[in-house]
Structures are given as structure tokens and as C-alpha cells.
Coordinates of N, CA and C in Angstrom, one line a residue:
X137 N -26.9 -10.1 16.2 CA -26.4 -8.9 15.5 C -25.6 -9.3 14.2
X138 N -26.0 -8.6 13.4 CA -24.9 -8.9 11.6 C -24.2 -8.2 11.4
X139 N -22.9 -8.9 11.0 CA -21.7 -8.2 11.0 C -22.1 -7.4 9.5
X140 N -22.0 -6.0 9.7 CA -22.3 -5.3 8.7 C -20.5 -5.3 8.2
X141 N -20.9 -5.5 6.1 CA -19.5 -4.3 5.7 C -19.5 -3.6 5.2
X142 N -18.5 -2.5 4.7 CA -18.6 -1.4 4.2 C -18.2 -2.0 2.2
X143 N -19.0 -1.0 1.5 CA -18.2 -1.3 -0.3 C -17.1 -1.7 -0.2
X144 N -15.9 -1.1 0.0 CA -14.6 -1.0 0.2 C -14.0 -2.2 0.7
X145 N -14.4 -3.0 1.7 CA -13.8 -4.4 1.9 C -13.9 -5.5 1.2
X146 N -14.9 -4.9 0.4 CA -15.4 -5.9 -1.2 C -14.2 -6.1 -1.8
X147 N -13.6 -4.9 -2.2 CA -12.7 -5.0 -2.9 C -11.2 -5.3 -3.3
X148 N -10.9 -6.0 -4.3 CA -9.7 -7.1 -4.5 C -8.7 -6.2 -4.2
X149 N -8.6 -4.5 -4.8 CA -7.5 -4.0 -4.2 C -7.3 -3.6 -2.9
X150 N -8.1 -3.7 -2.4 CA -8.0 -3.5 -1.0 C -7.7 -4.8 0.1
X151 N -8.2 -5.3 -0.2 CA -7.6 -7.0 0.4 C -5.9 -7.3 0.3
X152 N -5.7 -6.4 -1.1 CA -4.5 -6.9 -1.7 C -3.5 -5.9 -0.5
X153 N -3.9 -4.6 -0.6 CA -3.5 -3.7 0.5 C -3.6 -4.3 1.5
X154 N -4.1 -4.8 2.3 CA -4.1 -5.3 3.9 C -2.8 -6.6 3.2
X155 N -2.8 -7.6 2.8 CA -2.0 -8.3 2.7 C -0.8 -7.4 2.7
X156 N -0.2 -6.1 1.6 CA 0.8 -5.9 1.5 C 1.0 -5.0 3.1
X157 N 0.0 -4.5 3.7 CA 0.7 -4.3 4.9 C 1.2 -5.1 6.3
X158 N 0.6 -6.3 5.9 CA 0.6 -7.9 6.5 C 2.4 -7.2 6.3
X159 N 2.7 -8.0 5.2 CA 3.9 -8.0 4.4 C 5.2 -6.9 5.1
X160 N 5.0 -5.6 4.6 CA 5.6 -4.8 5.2 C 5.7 -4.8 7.2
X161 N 4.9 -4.8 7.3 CA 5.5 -5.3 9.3 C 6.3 -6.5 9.3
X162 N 5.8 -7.5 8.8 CA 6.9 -8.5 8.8 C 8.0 -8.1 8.8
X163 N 8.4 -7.6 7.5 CA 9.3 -7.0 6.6 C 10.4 -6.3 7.7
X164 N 10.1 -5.1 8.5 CA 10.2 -3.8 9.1 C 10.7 -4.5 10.6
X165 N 10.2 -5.7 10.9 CA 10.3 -6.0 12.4 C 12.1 -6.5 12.4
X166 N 12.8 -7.1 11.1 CA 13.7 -7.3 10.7 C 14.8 -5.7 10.9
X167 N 14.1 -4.8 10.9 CA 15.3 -3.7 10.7 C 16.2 -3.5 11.5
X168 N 16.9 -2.9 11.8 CA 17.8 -2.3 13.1 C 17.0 -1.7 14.0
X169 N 16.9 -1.6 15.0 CA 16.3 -1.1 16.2 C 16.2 1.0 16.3
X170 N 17.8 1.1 15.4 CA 18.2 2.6 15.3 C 17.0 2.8 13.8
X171 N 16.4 2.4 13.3 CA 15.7 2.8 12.1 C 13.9 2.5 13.0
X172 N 13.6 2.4 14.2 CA 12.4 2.1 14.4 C 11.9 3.2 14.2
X173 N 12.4 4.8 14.7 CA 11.2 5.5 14.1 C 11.7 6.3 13.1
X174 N 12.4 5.7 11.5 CA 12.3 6.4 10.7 C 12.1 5.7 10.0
X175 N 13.2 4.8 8.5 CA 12.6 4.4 7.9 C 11.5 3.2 7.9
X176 N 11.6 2.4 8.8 CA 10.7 1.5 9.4 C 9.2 2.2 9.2
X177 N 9.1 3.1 10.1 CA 7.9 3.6 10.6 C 7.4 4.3 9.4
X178 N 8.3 5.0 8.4 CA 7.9 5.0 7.2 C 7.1 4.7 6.5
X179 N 7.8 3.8 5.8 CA 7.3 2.1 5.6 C 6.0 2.0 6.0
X180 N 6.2 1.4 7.0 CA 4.4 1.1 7.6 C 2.9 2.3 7.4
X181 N 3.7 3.2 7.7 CA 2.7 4.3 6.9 C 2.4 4.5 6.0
X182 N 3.7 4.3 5.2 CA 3.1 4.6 3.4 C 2.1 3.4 2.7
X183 N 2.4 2.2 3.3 CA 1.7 1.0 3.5 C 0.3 0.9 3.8
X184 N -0.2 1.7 5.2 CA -1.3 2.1 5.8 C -1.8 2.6 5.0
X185 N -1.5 3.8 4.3 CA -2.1 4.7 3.6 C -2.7 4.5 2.3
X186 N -1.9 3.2 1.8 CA -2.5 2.4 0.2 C -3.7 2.4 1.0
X187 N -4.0 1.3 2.1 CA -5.5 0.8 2.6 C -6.3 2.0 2.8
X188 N -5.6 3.1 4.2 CA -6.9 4.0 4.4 C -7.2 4.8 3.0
X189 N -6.7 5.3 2.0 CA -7.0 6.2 1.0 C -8.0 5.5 0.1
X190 N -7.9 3.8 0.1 CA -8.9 2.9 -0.7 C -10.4 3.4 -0.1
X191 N -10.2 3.3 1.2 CA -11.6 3.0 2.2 C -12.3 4.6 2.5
X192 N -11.4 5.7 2.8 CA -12.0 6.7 2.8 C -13.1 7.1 1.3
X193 N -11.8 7.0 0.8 CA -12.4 7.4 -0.9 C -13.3 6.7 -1.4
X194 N -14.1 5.9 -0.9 CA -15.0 4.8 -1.4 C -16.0 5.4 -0.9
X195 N -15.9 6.2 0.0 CA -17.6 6.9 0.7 C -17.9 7.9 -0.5
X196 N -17.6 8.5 -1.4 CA -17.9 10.3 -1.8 C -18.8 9.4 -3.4
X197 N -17.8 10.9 -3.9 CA -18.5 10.6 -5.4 C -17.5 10.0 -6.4
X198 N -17.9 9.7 -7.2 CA -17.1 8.7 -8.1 C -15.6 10.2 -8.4
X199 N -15.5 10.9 -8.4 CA -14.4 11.9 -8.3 C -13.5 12.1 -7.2
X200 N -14.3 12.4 -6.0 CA -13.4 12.0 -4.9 C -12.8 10.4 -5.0
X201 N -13.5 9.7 -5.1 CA -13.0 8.1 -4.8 C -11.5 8.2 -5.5
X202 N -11.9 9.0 -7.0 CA -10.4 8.7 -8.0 C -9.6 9.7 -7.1
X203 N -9.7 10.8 -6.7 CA -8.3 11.5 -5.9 C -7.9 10.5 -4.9
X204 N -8.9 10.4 -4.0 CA -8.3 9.0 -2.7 C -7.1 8.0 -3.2
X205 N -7.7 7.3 -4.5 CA -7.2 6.6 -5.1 C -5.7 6.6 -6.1
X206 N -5.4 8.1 -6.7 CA -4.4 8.7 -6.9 C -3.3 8.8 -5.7
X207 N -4.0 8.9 -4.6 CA -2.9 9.3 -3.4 C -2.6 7.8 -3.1
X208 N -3.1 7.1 -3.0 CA -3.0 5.4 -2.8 C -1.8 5.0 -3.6
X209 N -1.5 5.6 -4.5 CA -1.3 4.8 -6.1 C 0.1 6.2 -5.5
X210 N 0.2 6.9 -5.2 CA 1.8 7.5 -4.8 C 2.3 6.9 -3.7
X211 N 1.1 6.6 -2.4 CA 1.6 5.9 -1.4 C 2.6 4.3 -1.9
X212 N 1.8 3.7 -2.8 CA 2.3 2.6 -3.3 C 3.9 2.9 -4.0
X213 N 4.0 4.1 -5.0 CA 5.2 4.6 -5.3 C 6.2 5.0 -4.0
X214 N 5.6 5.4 -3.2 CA 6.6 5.9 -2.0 C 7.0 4.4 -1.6
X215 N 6.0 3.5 -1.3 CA 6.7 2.2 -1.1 C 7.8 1.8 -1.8
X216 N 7.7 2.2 -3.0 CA 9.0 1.2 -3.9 C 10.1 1.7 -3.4
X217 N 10.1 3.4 -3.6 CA 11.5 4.0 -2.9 C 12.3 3.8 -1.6
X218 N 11.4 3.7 -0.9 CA 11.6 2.9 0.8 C 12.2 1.6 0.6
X219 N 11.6 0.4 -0.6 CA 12.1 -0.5 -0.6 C 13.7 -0.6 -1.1
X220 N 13.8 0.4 -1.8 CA 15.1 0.4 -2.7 C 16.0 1.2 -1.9
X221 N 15.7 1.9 -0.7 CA 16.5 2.3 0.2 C 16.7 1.3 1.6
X222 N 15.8 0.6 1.8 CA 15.9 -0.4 2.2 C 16.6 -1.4 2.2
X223 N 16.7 -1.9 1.0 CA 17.7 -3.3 0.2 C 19.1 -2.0 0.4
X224 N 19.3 -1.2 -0.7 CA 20.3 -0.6 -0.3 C 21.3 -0.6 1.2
X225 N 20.4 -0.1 1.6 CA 21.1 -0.2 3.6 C 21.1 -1.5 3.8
X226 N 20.7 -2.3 3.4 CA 21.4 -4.2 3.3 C 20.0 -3.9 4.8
X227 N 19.0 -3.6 4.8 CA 18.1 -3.8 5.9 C 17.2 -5.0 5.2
X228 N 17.3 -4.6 4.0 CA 16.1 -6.2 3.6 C 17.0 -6.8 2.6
X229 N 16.8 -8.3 1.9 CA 17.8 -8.8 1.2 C 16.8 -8.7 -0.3
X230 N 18.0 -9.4 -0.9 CA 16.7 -8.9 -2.4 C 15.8 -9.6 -2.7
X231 N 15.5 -11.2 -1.8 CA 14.0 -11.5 -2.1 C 12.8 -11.0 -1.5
X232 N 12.9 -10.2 -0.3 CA 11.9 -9.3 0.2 C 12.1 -7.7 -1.1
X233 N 13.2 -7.3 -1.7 CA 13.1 -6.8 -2.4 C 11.5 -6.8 -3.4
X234 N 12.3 -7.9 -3.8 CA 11.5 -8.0 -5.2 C 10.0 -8.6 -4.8
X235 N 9.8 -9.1 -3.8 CA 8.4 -9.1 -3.3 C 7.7 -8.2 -2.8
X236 N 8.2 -7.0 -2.3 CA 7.8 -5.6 -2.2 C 7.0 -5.0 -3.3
X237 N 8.6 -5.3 -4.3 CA 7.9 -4.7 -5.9 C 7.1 -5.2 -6.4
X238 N 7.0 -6.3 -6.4 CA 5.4 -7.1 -6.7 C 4.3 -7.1 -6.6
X239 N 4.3 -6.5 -4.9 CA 2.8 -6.1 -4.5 C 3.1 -4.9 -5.3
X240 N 4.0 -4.2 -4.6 CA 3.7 -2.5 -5.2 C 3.1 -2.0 -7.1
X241 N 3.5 -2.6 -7.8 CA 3.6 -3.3 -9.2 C 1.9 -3.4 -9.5
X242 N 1.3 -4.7 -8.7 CA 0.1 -4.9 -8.7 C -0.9 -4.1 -8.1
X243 N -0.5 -3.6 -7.3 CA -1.4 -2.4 -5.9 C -1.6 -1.3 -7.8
X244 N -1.0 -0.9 -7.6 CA -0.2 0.1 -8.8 C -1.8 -0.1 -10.2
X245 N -1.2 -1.3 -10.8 CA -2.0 -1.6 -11.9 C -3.8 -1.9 -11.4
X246 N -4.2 -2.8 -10.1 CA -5.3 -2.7 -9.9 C -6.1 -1.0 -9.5
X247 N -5.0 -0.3 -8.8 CA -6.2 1.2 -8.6 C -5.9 2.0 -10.2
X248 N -5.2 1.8 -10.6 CA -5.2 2.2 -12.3 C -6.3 1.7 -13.0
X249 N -6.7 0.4 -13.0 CA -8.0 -0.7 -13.4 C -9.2 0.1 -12.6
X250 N -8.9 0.3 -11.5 CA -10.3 1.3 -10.5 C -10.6 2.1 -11.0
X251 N -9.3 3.3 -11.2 CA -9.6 4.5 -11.5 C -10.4 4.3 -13.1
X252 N -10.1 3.6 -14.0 CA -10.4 3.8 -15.0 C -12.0 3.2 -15.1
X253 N -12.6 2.2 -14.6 CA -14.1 1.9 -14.3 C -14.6 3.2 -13.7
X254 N -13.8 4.7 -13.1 CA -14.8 5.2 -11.9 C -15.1 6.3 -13.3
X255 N -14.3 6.5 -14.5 CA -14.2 7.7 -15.6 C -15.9 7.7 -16.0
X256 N -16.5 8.9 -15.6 CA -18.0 9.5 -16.3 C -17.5 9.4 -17.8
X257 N -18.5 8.7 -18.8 CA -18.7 9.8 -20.0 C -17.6 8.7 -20.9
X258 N -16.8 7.5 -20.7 CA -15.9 7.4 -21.7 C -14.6 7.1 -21.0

């Protein structure tokens, strides 16, 4: 049998997403126990949701793919704020800080690079 893949795993932003949700659990397993199901669980969602909104939106038309992709690219914004409420509550220190923002930063500029290859017409 061959391992079939789908478009979507091809792609560098999407790799980069699984890494950054690699990243974020790490990150989250660190918190206080009283934050497991809020901001924690947050977190890992908003994280999740860079990847699933990459892979959903990869099936349609080059229009759908860019909304998928728009919501990915807030999910990624929702991350930064979680981070900065995070560091704040002294739950993460500021080199997990700033390595948050880094993927988020890059997540950010590659589906902007996407969206802009998916533009009909120009």
C-alpha cells in the first residue's frame, strides 16, 4: 500500500504550523494546573487552528483556500495575544516569549506570501 498525501502537507507553511504547535504544547505543559482549561487550552487551539484552516482550505477554489487562510493568519494573531498574556501572568519567561513571536511573525508573512500567489488576474 502507498502512503498517499494530500497538497497541503507539501507545504512549508504548514510544516511550519505543526512545528509551532509542536512548540506551543511544550510551552502550555509548563502552566499552572489552575489554567489547564483556559488559557492553556486556548493556546493549543488557536495553534491547531493555524494547521486545520491551512489543510481544509487547500481542498476548494483558489477563493475559499484565501478565506481558510485569512482565518489561519488571525488564528496566528490570537496566538501573539495569548503569548503576551501569558509572559505577563509570569506563565512563560521571555525566551519562550519571543520564540512564540517568531513563529507567529513567520506563520503571519508565509500565508500573506500564499495568499498573494492564490490572487486571479494580478
Amino acid at each position: 500500500m502507498r502512503d498517499e498525501t494530500f497538497y497541503f502537507e507539501g507545504l512549508k507553511v504548514y510544516q511550519k504550523a505543526l512545528e509551532y504547535v509542536d512548540l506551543v504544547y511544550i510551552t502550555t505543559k509548563k502552566y499552572p494546573k489552575t489554567e489547564a482549561f483556559s488559557l492553556s487550552d486556548q493556546f493549543r487551539r488557536a495553534s491547531i487552528s493555524i494547521c486545520l484552516n491551512i489543510a481544509e482550505g487547500s481542498g476548494g477554489s483558489k477563493a475559499e483556500f484565501n478565506q481558510f487562510l485569512k482565518i489561519a493568519r488571525r488564528s496566528a494573531r490570537e496566538c501573539i495575544a495569548i503569548t503576551e498574556i501569558s509572559y505577563r501572568q509570569k506563565f512563560i519567561s521571555p525566551e519562550d516569549k519571543q520564540l512564540s513571536r517568531q513563529f507567529c511573525v513567520e506563520l503571519s508573512k508565509m500565508l500573506n506570501g500564499l495568499m498573494k500567489s492564490l490572487k486571479i488576474g494580478g
